[in-house]
Structures are given as C-alpha cells and as structure tokens.
Amino acid sequence: MSKLHPPPPPPPPPPLAEGEEGTFIDYWLQQKMKQLPTSENNQSKQQWFSKQCLFPTYINEAAMFDTSPLLSLLHDHGIGSDDSALSHPSDKQTTIDEMRKIANLCANYKTRAIQNRKEFEYKRATVAKEKQVETKLPPKPPDHPEFTPLKPAENLLLAKIHGTNYNLCLARAVCPQRTNGLLSCWKSTDPRVVKLLAEQGLGHLMCMEEREAVERCIGLSVQRVMKDIIS
C-alpha cells in the first residue's frame, strides 16, 4: 500500500440565482448527461459539479468496481473510527494500521457524502410535509455553507459523487497500480461508446478486465487484514 495524498478541497459552489430551476447534472441517475439550460449560471454549476468528481463524468454505475468487501471490513471492525475495536498491541498490526490510515485519508469524501444525503432526506421530507403528505421529518442537518443552499436533487447528486469518490480514494490507496490502470482505461474510452453500451444494458463490459483486476486486488488486501485480525 503506498501513501496517497488527497486532492485539494473542492471549490465553493457558485451562488444560486433567485427563482432558478433546480437543474443539475443527471449523468449518474439517468446514466447519461442531461442537457442543462444554456444560462451562464447553470453552465457554471455544471462545471462545479464536474470538478467534484475524481472519475470521468461520463462513467455509468454499471462500470464501477465493487468495494463492498473493503467497506464491510471498515464498518464491521471500526477501522478508521476513534473508538476502533482493533486496539490490542501487537507487532502484527502493520496491515491494520495501514488500513486505518487509508480510511482516515479518505474520510473527507465519506463525510461529504453523508452530509449531502442528510440534506437531501431532510429537504425531501420537508417538501412532503408542505404537501400534507404524512411522513417522518428527520433531524435538521447543521447549516453548511456549501450544501444547505443546494436543491434536494443537487444534494442527492453530490452524495452519489462523493460516495464514489470515497470508494475510488480507498481503491487508489489499497491498489494504486490496478486502480490507475482502470482510470486510464476509463479516460481513453470514447464517451459515445460508453453511452451506447449503457443504453444497450452493457455498461458492465466497459474496461471489465481492469475493473475485475481492481476487485481481485481489493479482495486480497481484505484477506490480509482479516488474517491479522484473527491471528
């Protein structure tokens, strides 16, 4: 596992115009880019959303790699949290400590995903209440200078973007060579081909060899950490 330096924090979002429609980049939800109105402000918002991504914006969900074994490891054993259960002193802690460092390194993306998910759920429930639809109103999230002013759909998009950024950050730290190979394959693929594959339900075929190599590498890394945990 090599040391990975996180990218600089994203720029602040452009101000929302009064009365502006809640348009946003819909490539993740619809598996392709939706045309936004041609106003200068919407173009600026589209560029800002695109800059949040650590991955090409035309990649659809089916082409993403599976990090569930790694996410389960981090969740089930508290790796990266302050109250980690893995606190027993041992000279076998090397891989565990490395995994904890990686989780902390990538935590910013996870936090942003959670914050935007909470914003979305609160705003969605608030709208339902206003329409007199019976629903349970979740706790109001603390005001955030970037996320609170956004439309609910924009919060949902950011939650998905930063959730994917978190997965990608973890993969690049655990398996840098394999993950960089997948990123290179993504970036070298014509977006029109990506769109065509997605429309035909074949998005999973895009860079499949490179994606499976990342998944195998992640699986082996999880196995090594589990051996340290149970030994």
PDB file of C-alpha atoms in Angstrom:
ATOM      1  CA  MET A   1       0.000   0.000   0.000  1.00  0.00           C
ATOM      2  CA  SER A   2       1.529   3.336  -0.999  1.00  0.00           C
ATOM      3  CA  LYS A   3       0.955   6.725   0.567  1.00  0.00           C
ATOM      4  CA  LEU A   4      -1.740   8.706  -1.194  1.00  0.00           C
ATOM      5  CA  HIS A   5      -2.110  12.444  -0.854  1.00  0.00           C
ATOM      6  CA  PRO A   6      -5.698  13.692  -1.063  1.00  0.00           C
ATOM      7  CA  PRO A   7      -6.555  16.238  -3.771  1.00  0.00           C
ATOM      8  CA  PRO A   8      -7.186  19.854  -2.715  1.00  0.00           C
ATOM      9  CA  PRO A   9     -10.672  20.590  -1.366  1.00  0.00           C
ATOM     10  CA  PRO A  10     -13.333  21.344  -3.984  1.00  0.00           C
ATOM     11  CA  PRO A  11     -14.066  24.993  -4.788  1.00  0.00           C
ATOM     12  CA  PRO A  12     -17.172  26.558  -3.241  1.00  0.00           C
ATOM     13  CA  PRO A  13     -20.354  26.301  -5.326  1.00  0.00           C
ATOM     14  CA  PRO A  14     -21.458  29.293  -7.397  1.00  0.00           C
ATOM     15  CA  PRO A  15     -24.326  31.316  -5.892  1.00  0.00           C
ATOM     16  CA  LEU A  16     -27.822  30.216  -6.860  1.00  0.00           C
ATOM     17  CA  ALA A  17     -29.868  32.742  -8.769  1.00  0.00           C
ATOM     18  CA  GLU A  18     -33.177  33.724  -7.203  1.00  0.00           C
ATOM     19  CA  GLY A  19     -36.015  31.709  -8.709  1.00  0.00           C
ATOM     20  CA  GLU A  20     -33.624  29.410 -10.541  1.00  0.00           C
ATOM     21  CA  GLU A  21     -34.907  25.985 -11.501  1.00  0.00           C
ATOM     22  CA  GLY A  22     -33.338  23.008  -9.743  1.00  0.00           C
ATOM     23  CA  THR A  23     -31.492  21.658 -12.773  1.00  0.00           C
ATOM     24  CA  PHE A  24     -28.366  19.600 -12.197  1.00  0.00           C
ATOM     25  CA  ILE A  25     -26.019  17.078 -13.789  1.00  0.00           C
ATOM     26  CA  ASP A  26     -28.014  13.876 -14.104  1.00  0.00           C
ATOM     27  CA  TYR A  27     -25.434  11.545 -15.598  1.00  0.00           C
ATOM     28  CA  TRP A  28     -25.454   9.223 -12.585  1.00  0.00           C
ATOM     29  CA  LEU A  29     -29.184   8.984 -12.086  1.00  0.00           C
ATOM     30  CA  GLN A  30     -30.005   8.579 -15.782  1.00  0.00           C
ATOM     31  CA  GLN A  31     -26.674   7.004 -16.900  1.00  0.00           C
ATOM     32  CA  LYS A  32     -26.051   9.850 -19.295  1.00  0.00           C
ATOM     33  CA  MET A  33     -25.604  13.622 -19.213  1.00  0.00           C
ATOM     34  CA  LYS A  34     -28.797  15.642 -19.313  1.00  0.00           C
ATOM     35  CA  GLN A  35     -28.749  18.886 -21.282  1.00  0.00           C
ATOM     36  CA  LEU A  36     -28.946  21.847 -18.927  1.00  0.00           C
ATOM     37  CA  PRO A  37     -30.457  25.224 -19.859  1.00  0.00           C
ATOM     38  CA  THR A  38     -27.863  27.352 -21.574  1.00  0.00           C
ATOM     39  CA  SER A  39     -27.796  30.096 -18.920  1.00  0.00           C
ATOM     40  CA  GLU A  40     -24.347  31.131 -17.722  1.00  0.00           C
ATOM     41  CA  ASN A  41     -25.171  30.250 -14.117  1.00  0.00           C
ATOM     42  CA  ASN A  42     -26.294  26.722 -14.961  1.00  0.00           C
ATOM     43  CA  GLN A  43     -23.154  26.173 -17.026  1.00  0.00           C
ATOM     44  CA  SER A  44     -21.125  27.311 -14.033  1.00  0.00           C
ATOM     45  CA  LYS A  45     -22.999  24.900 -11.768  1.00  0.00           C
ATOM     46  CA  GLN A  46     -22.451  22.051 -14.233  1.00  0.00           C
ATOM     47  CA  GLN A  47     -18.727  22.770 -14.275  1.00  0.00           C
ATOM     48  CA  TRP A  48     -18.630  22.886 -10.478  1.00  0.00           C
ATOM     49  CA  PHE A  49     -20.365  19.512 -10.134  1.00  0.00           C
ATOM     50  CA  SER A  50     -17.994  18.015 -12.704  1.00  0.00           C
ATOM     51  CA  LYS A  51     -14.967  19.268 -10.751  1.00  0.00           C
ATOM     52  CA  GLN A  52     -16.135  17.383  -7.670  1.00  0.00           C
ATOM     53  CA  CYS A  53     -15.590  14.060  -9.445  1.00  0.00           C
ATOM     54  CA  LEU A  54     -12.374  12.068  -9.152  1.00  0.00           C
ATOM     55  CA  PHE A  55     -13.626   9.996 -12.105  1.00  0.00           C
ATOM     56  CA  PRO A  56     -14.710  10.852 -15.679  1.00  0.00           C
ATOM     57  CA  THR A  57     -18.228  12.268 -15.567  1.00  0.00           C
ATOM     58  CA  TYR A  58     -19.485  10.031 -18.374  1.00  0.00           C
ATOM     59  CA  ILE A  59     -18.831   6.764 -16.497  1.00  0.00           C
ATOM     60  CA  ASN A  60     -22.065   4.994 -15.559  1.00  0.00           C
ATOM     61  CA  GLU A  61     -22.763   2.962 -12.438  1.00  0.00           C
ATOM     62  CA  ALA A  62     -22.514  -0.430 -14.147  1.00  0.00           C
ATOM     63  CA  ALA A  63     -18.838   0.215 -14.957  1.00  0.00           C
ATOM     64  CA  MET A  64     -17.893   0.938 -11.344  1.00  0.00           C
ATOM     65  CA  PHE A  65     -15.951  -1.584  -9.279  1.00  0.00           C
ATOM     66  CA  ASP A  66     -17.307  -3.320  -6.193  1.00  0.00           C
ATOM     67  CA  THR A  67     -15.723  -2.201  -2.916  1.00  0.00           C
ATOM     68  CA  SER A  68     -18.242  -3.922  -0.609  1.00  0.00           C
ATOM     69  CA  PRO A  69     -15.662  -6.315   0.963  1.00  0.00           C
ATOM     70  CA  LEU A  70     -13.478  -3.359   1.907  1.00  0.00           C
ATOM     71  CA  LEU A  71     -16.402  -1.244   3.125  1.00  0.00           C
ATOM     72  CA  SER A  72     -17.659  -4.148   5.237  1.00  0.00           C
ATOM     73  CA  LEU A  73     -14.208  -4.572   6.767  1.00  0.00           C
ATOM     74  CA  LEU A  74     -14.006  -0.887   7.714  1.00  0.00           C
ATOM     75  CA  HIS A  75     -17.539  -0.868   9.126  1.00  0.00           C
ATOM     76  CA  ASP A  76     -17.563  -4.190  10.973  1.00  0.00           C
ATOM     77  CA  HIS A  77     -14.213  -3.669  12.697  1.00  0.00           C
ATOM     78  CA  GLY A  78     -14.320   0.073  13.279  1.00  0.00           C
ATOM     79  CA  ILE A  79     -11.176   0.707  11.276  1.00  0.00           C
ATOM     80  CA  GLY A  80     -10.647   4.431  10.915  1.00  0.00           C
ATOM     81  CA  SER A  81     -13.002   5.400  13.738  1.00  0.00           C
ATOM     82  CA  ASP A  82     -11.870   6.882  17.044  1.00  0.00           C
ATOM     83  CA  ASP A  83     -13.396   4.026  19.007  1.00  0.00           C
ATOM     84  CA  SER A  84     -11.745   1.310  16.931  1.00  0.00           C
ATOM     85  CA  ALA A  85     -12.065  -2.171  18.361  1.00  0.00           C
ATOM     86  CA  LEU A  86      -8.640  -3.033  16.938  1.00  0.00           C
ATOM     87  CA  SER A  87      -6.600  -1.598  19.757  1.00  0.00           C
ATOM     88  CA  HIS A  88      -4.700  -4.650  21.012  1.00  0.00           C
ATOM     89  CA  PRO A  89      -0.917  -4.038  20.900  1.00  0.00           C
ATOM     90  CA  SER A  90       0.927  -6.383  18.595  1.00  0.00           C
ATOM     91  CA  ASP A  91       3.712  -6.454  16.062  1.00  0.00           C
ATOM     92  CA  LYS A  92       1.126  -7.861  13.614  1.00  0.00           C
ATOM     93  CA  GLN A  93      -0.676  -4.522  13.356  1.00  0.00           C
ATOM     94  CA  THR A  94       1.061  -3.361  10.180  1.00  0.00           C
ATOM     95  CA  THR A  95      -1.730  -4.028   7.689  1.00  0.00           C
ATOM     96  CA  ILE A  96      -4.396  -2.954  10.187  1.00  0.00           C
ATOM     97  CA  ASP A  97      -2.614   0.333  10.846  1.00  0.00           C
ATOM     98  CA  GLU A  98      -2.180   0.911   7.126  1.00  0.00           C
ATOM     99  CA  MET A  99      -5.869   0.308   6.537  1.00  0.00           C
ATOM    100  CA  ARG A 100      -6.738   2.697   9.378  1.00  0.00           C
ATOM    101  CA  LYS A 101      -4.549   5.408   7.811  1.00  0.00           C
ATOM    102  CA  ILE A 102      -6.209   4.864   4.446  1.00  0.00           C
ATOM    103  CA  ALA A 103      -9.689   5.104   5.963  1.00  0.00           C
ATOM    104  CA  ASN A 104      -8.747   8.374   7.664  1.00  0.00           C
ATOM    105  CA  LEU A 105      -7.190   9.709   4.473  1.00  0.00           C
ATOM    106  CA  CYS A 106     -10.396   9.142   2.524  1.00  0.00           C
ATOM    107  CA  ALA A 107     -12.803  10.105   5.313  1.00  0.00           C
ATOM    108  CA  ASN A 108     -13.450  13.583   3.881  1.00  0.00           C
ATOM    109  CA  TYR A 109     -15.315  12.093   0.913  1.00  0.00           C
ATOM    110  CA  LYS A 110     -17.381   9.838   3.167  1.00  0.00           C
ATOM    111  CA  THR A 111     -18.284  12.803   5.376  1.00  0.00           C
ATOM    112  CA  ARG A 112     -19.374  14.874   2.384  1.00  0.00           C
ATOM    113  CA  ALA A 113     -21.498  12.024   1.071  1.00  0.00           C
ATOM    114  CA  ILE A 114     -23.225  11.595   4.448  1.00  0.00           C
ATOM    115  CA  GLN A 115     -23.785  15.341   4.867  1.00  0.00           C
ATOM    116  CA  ASN A 116     -25.434  15.657   1.461  1.00  0.00           C
ATOM    117  CA  ARG A 117     -27.530  12.524   1.991  1.00  0.00           C
ATOM    118  CA  LYS A 118     -28.879  14.027   5.219  1.00  0.00           C
ATOM    119  CA  GLU A 119     -29.573  17.335   3.478  1.00  0.00           C
ATOM    120  CA  PHE A 120     -31.459  15.529   0.723  1.00  0.00           C
ATOM    121  CA  GLU A 121     -33.541  13.405   3.100  1.00  0.00           C
ATOM    122  CA  TYR A 122     -34.464  16.414   5.256  1.00  0.00           C
ATOM    123  CA  LYS A 123     -35.409  18.612   2.294  1.00  0.00           C
ATOM    124  CA  ARG A 124     -37.390  15.811   0.654  1.00  0.00           C
ATOM    125  CA  ALA A 125     -39.334  15.203   3.862  1.00  0.00           C
ATOM    126  CA  THR A 126     -39.924  18.938   4.287  1.00  0.00           C
ATOM    127  CA  VAL A 127     -41.430  19.172   0.807  1.00  0.00           C
ATOM    128  CA  ALA A 128     -43.646  16.172   1.553  1.00  0.00           C
ATOM    129  CA  LYS A 129     -44.833  17.851   4.770  1.00  0.00           C
ATOM    130  CA  GLU A 130     -45.662  21.032   2.868  1.00  0.00           C
ATOM    131  CA  LYS A 131     -47.781  18.953   0.510  1.00  0.00           C
ATOM    132  CA  GLN A 132     -49.522  17.449   3.561  1.00  0.00           C
ATOM    133  CA  VAL A 133     -48.104  14.029   2.841  1.00  0.00           C
ATOM    134  CA  GLU A 134     -47.711  12.010   6.036  1.00  0.00           C
ATOM    135  CA  THR A 135     -44.001  11.495   6.576  1.00  0.00           C
ATOM    136  CA  LYS A 136     -41.478  11.455   9.410  1.00  0.00           C
ATOM    137  CA  LEU A 137     -39.305  14.554   9.413  1.00  0.00           C
ATOM    138  CA  PRO A 138     -35.646  13.664  10.133  1.00  0.00           C
ATOM    139  CA  PRO A 139     -33.481  15.972  12.281  1.00  0.00           C
ATOM    140  CA  LYS A 140     -32.467  19.172  10.515  1.00  0.00           C
ATOM    141  CA  PRO A 141     -28.796  18.975   9.496  1.00  0.00           C
ATOM    142  CA  PRO A 142     -26.490  21.735  10.743  1.00  0.00           C
ATOM    143  CA  ASP A 143     -26.241  24.611   8.286  1.00  0.00           C
ATOM    144  CA  HIS A 144     -23.425  24.110   5.803  1.00  0.00           C
ATOM    145  CA  PRO A 145     -22.194  26.984   3.585  1.00  0.00           C
ATOM    146  CA  GLU A 146     -21.904  24.748   0.515  1.00  0.00           C
ATOM    147  CA  PHE A 147     -24.594  22.098   0.928  1.00  0.00           C
ATOM    148  CA  THR A 148     -27.533  23.822   2.647  1.00  0.00           C
ATOM    149  CA  PRO A 149     -28.267  26.282  -0.235  1.00  0.00           C
ATOM    150  CA  LEU A 150     -28.449  23.477  -2.809  1.00  0.00           C
ATOM    151  CA  LYS A 151     -31.627  21.970  -4.228  1.00  0.00           C
ATOM    152  CA  PRO A 152     -32.542  18.479  -2.923  1.00  0.00           C
ATOM    153  CA  ALA A 153     -31.653  16.844  -6.251  1.00  0.00           C
ATOM    154  CA  GLU A 154     -28.269  18.561  -6.155  1.00  0.00           C
ATOM    155  CA  ASN A 155     -27.607  17.237  -2.657  1.00  0.00           C
ATOM    156  CA  LEU A 156     -28.505  13.753  -3.870  1.00  0.00           C
ATOM    157  CA  LEU A 157     -26.110  14.084  -6.788  1.00  0.00           C
ATOM    158  CA  LEU A 158     -23.284  15.258  -4.512  1.00  0.00           C
ATOM    159  CA  ALA A 159     -23.968  12.375  -2.128  1.00  0.00           C
ATOM    160  CA  LYS A 160     -23.518   9.945  -5.012  1.00  0.00           C
ATOM    161  CA  ILE A 161     -20.452  11.751  -6.354  1.00  0.00           C
ATOM    162  CA  HIS A 162     -18.635  11.825  -3.023  1.00  0.00           C
ATOM    163  CA  GLY A 163     -19.690   8.267  -2.220  1.00  0.00           C
ATOM    164  CA  THR A 164     -17.999   7.222  -5.446  1.00  0.00           C
ATOM    165  CA  ASN A 165     -15.010   9.458  -4.674  1.00  0.00           C
ATOM    166  CA  TYR A 166     -14.678   7.676  -1.327  1.00  0.00           C
ATOM    167  CA  ASN A 167     -14.659   4.257  -2.974  1.00  0.00           C
ATOM    168  CA  LEU A 168     -12.147   5.437  -5.558  1.00  0.00           C
ATOM    169  CA  CYS A 169      -9.909   7.003  -2.902  1.00  0.00           C
ATOM    170  CA  LEU A 170      -9.867   3.735  -0.956  1.00  0.00           C
ATOM    171  CA  ALA A 171      -9.103   1.705  -4.065  1.00  0.00           C
ATOM    172  CA  ARG A 172      -6.280   4.009  -5.173  1.00  0.00           C
ATOM    173  CA  ALA A 173      -4.680   3.783  -1.737  1.00  0.00           C
ATOM    174  CA  VAL A 174      -5.031   0.000  -1.386  1.00  0.00           C
ATOM    175  CA  CYS A 175      -4.389  -0.973  -5.015  1.00  0.00           C
ATOM    176  CA  PRO A 176      -2.798   2.057  -6.739  1.00  0.00           C
ATOM    177  CA  GLN A 177      -1.428   0.300  -9.821  1.00  0.00           C
ATOM    178  CA  ARG A 178      -4.634  -1.585 -10.631  1.00  0.00           C
ATOM    179  CA  THR A 179      -6.858   1.422  -9.938  1.00  0.00           C
ATOM    180  CA  ASN A 180      -4.736   3.779 -12.030  1.00  0.00           C
ATOM    181  CA  GLY A 181      -4.949   1.228 -14.845  1.00  0.00           C
ATOM    182  CA  LEU A 182      -8.737   1.304 -14.617  1.00  0.00           C
ATOM    183  CA  LEU A 183      -8.767   5.119 -14.565  1.00  0.00           C
ATOM    184  CA  SER A 184      -6.560   5.181 -17.669  1.00  0.00           C
ATOM    185  CA  CYS A 185      -8.948   2.809 -19.425  1.00  0.00           C
ATOM    186  CA  TRP A 186     -11.943   4.970 -18.492  1.00  0.00           C
ATOM    187  CA  LYS A 187     -10.274   8.141 -19.706  1.00  0.00           C
ATOM    188  CA  SER A 188      -9.226   6.556 -23.018  1.00  0.00           C
ATOM    189  CA  THR A 189     -12.741   5.305 -23.833  1.00  0.00           C
ATOM    190  CA  ASP A 190     -14.871   7.439 -26.141  1.00  0.00           C
ATOM    191  CA  PRO A 191     -17.863   8.828 -24.172  1.00  0.00           C
ATOM    192  CA  ARG A 192     -20.085   7.944 -27.140  1.00  0.00           C
ATOM    193  CA  VAL A 193     -19.110   4.285 -26.732  1.00  0.00           C
ATOM    194  CA  VAL A 194     -19.862   4.485 -23.008  1.00  0.00           C
ATOM    195  CA  LYS A 195     -23.290   5.936 -23.724  1.00  0.00           C
ATOM    196  CA  LEU A 196     -24.053   3.303 -26.357  1.00  0.00           C
ATOM    197  CA  LEU A 197     -23.064   0.443 -24.050  1.00  0.00           C
ATOM    198  CA  ALA A 198     -25.185   1.885 -21.234  1.00  0.00           C
ATOM    199  CA  GLU A 199     -28.228   2.259 -23.490  1.00  0.00           C
ATOM    200  CA  GLN A 200     -27.897  -1.395 -24.509  1.00  0.00           C
ATOM    201  CA  GLY A 201     -27.556  -2.564 -20.902  1.00  0.00           C
ATOM    202  CA  LEU A 202     -23.909  -3.492 -21.481  1.00  0.00           C
ATOM    203  CA  GLY A 203     -22.230  -0.840 -19.348  1.00  0.00           C
ATOM    204  CA  HIS A 204     -20.554  -3.553 -17.257  1.00  0.00           C
ATOM    205  CA  LEU A 205     -18.431  -4.545 -20.282  1.00  0.00           C
ATOM    206  CA  MET A 206     -16.555  -1.235 -20.243  1.00  0.00           C
ATOM    207  CA  CYS A 207     -12.965  -1.816 -19.031  1.00  0.00           C
ATOM    208  CA  MET A 208     -14.166  -5.081 -17.499  1.00  0.00           C
ATOM    209  CA  GLU A 209     -10.701  -6.661 -17.297  1.00  0.00           C
ATOM    210  CA  GLU A 210      -9.253  -3.656 -15.471  1.00  0.00           C
ATOM    211  CA  ARG A 211     -12.270  -3.404 -13.144  1.00  0.00           C
ATOM    212  CA  GLU A 212     -12.057  -7.075 -12.182  1.00  0.00           C
ATOM    213  CA  ALA A 213      -8.318  -6.666 -11.518  1.00  0.00           C
ATOM    214  CA  VAL A 214      -9.124  -3.895  -9.016  1.00  0.00           C
ATOM    215  CA  GLU A 215     -11.771  -6.055  -7.338  1.00  0.00           C
ATOM    216  CA  ARG A 216      -9.376  -9.015  -7.011  1.00  0.00           C
ATOM    217  CA  CYS A 217      -6.685  -6.794  -5.539  1.00  0.00           C
ATOM    218  CA  ILE A 218      -9.135  -5.312  -3.008  1.00  0.00           C
ATOM    219  CA  GLY A 219     -10.267  -8.814  -2.054  1.00  0.00           C
ATOM    220  CA  LEU A 220      -6.686  -9.960  -1.410  1.00  0.00           C
ATOM    221  CA  SER A 221      -5.987  -6.858   0.671  1.00  0.00           C
ATOM    222  CA  VAL A 222      -9.054  -7.530   2.812  1.00  0.00           C
ATOM    223  CA  GLN A 223      -7.912 -11.127   3.320  1.00  0.00           C
ATOM    224  CA  ARG A 224      -4.509  -9.956   4.555  1.00  0.00           C
ATOM    225  CA  VAL A 225      -6.089  -7.596   7.073  1.00  0.00           C
ATOM    226  CA  MET A 226      -8.506 -10.297   8.264  1.00  0.00           C
ATOM    227  CA  LYS A 227      -5.560 -12.648   8.889  1.00  0.00           C
ATOM    228  CA  ASP A 228      -4.028 -10.017  11.183  1.00  0.00           C
ATOM    229  CA  ILE A 229      -7.343  -9.517  12.972  1.00  0.00           C
ATOM    230  CA  ILE A 230      -7.917 -13.181  13.765  1.00  0.00           C
ATOM    231  CA  SER A 231      -4.287 -14.107  14.472  1.00  0.00           C
TER     232      SER A 231
END
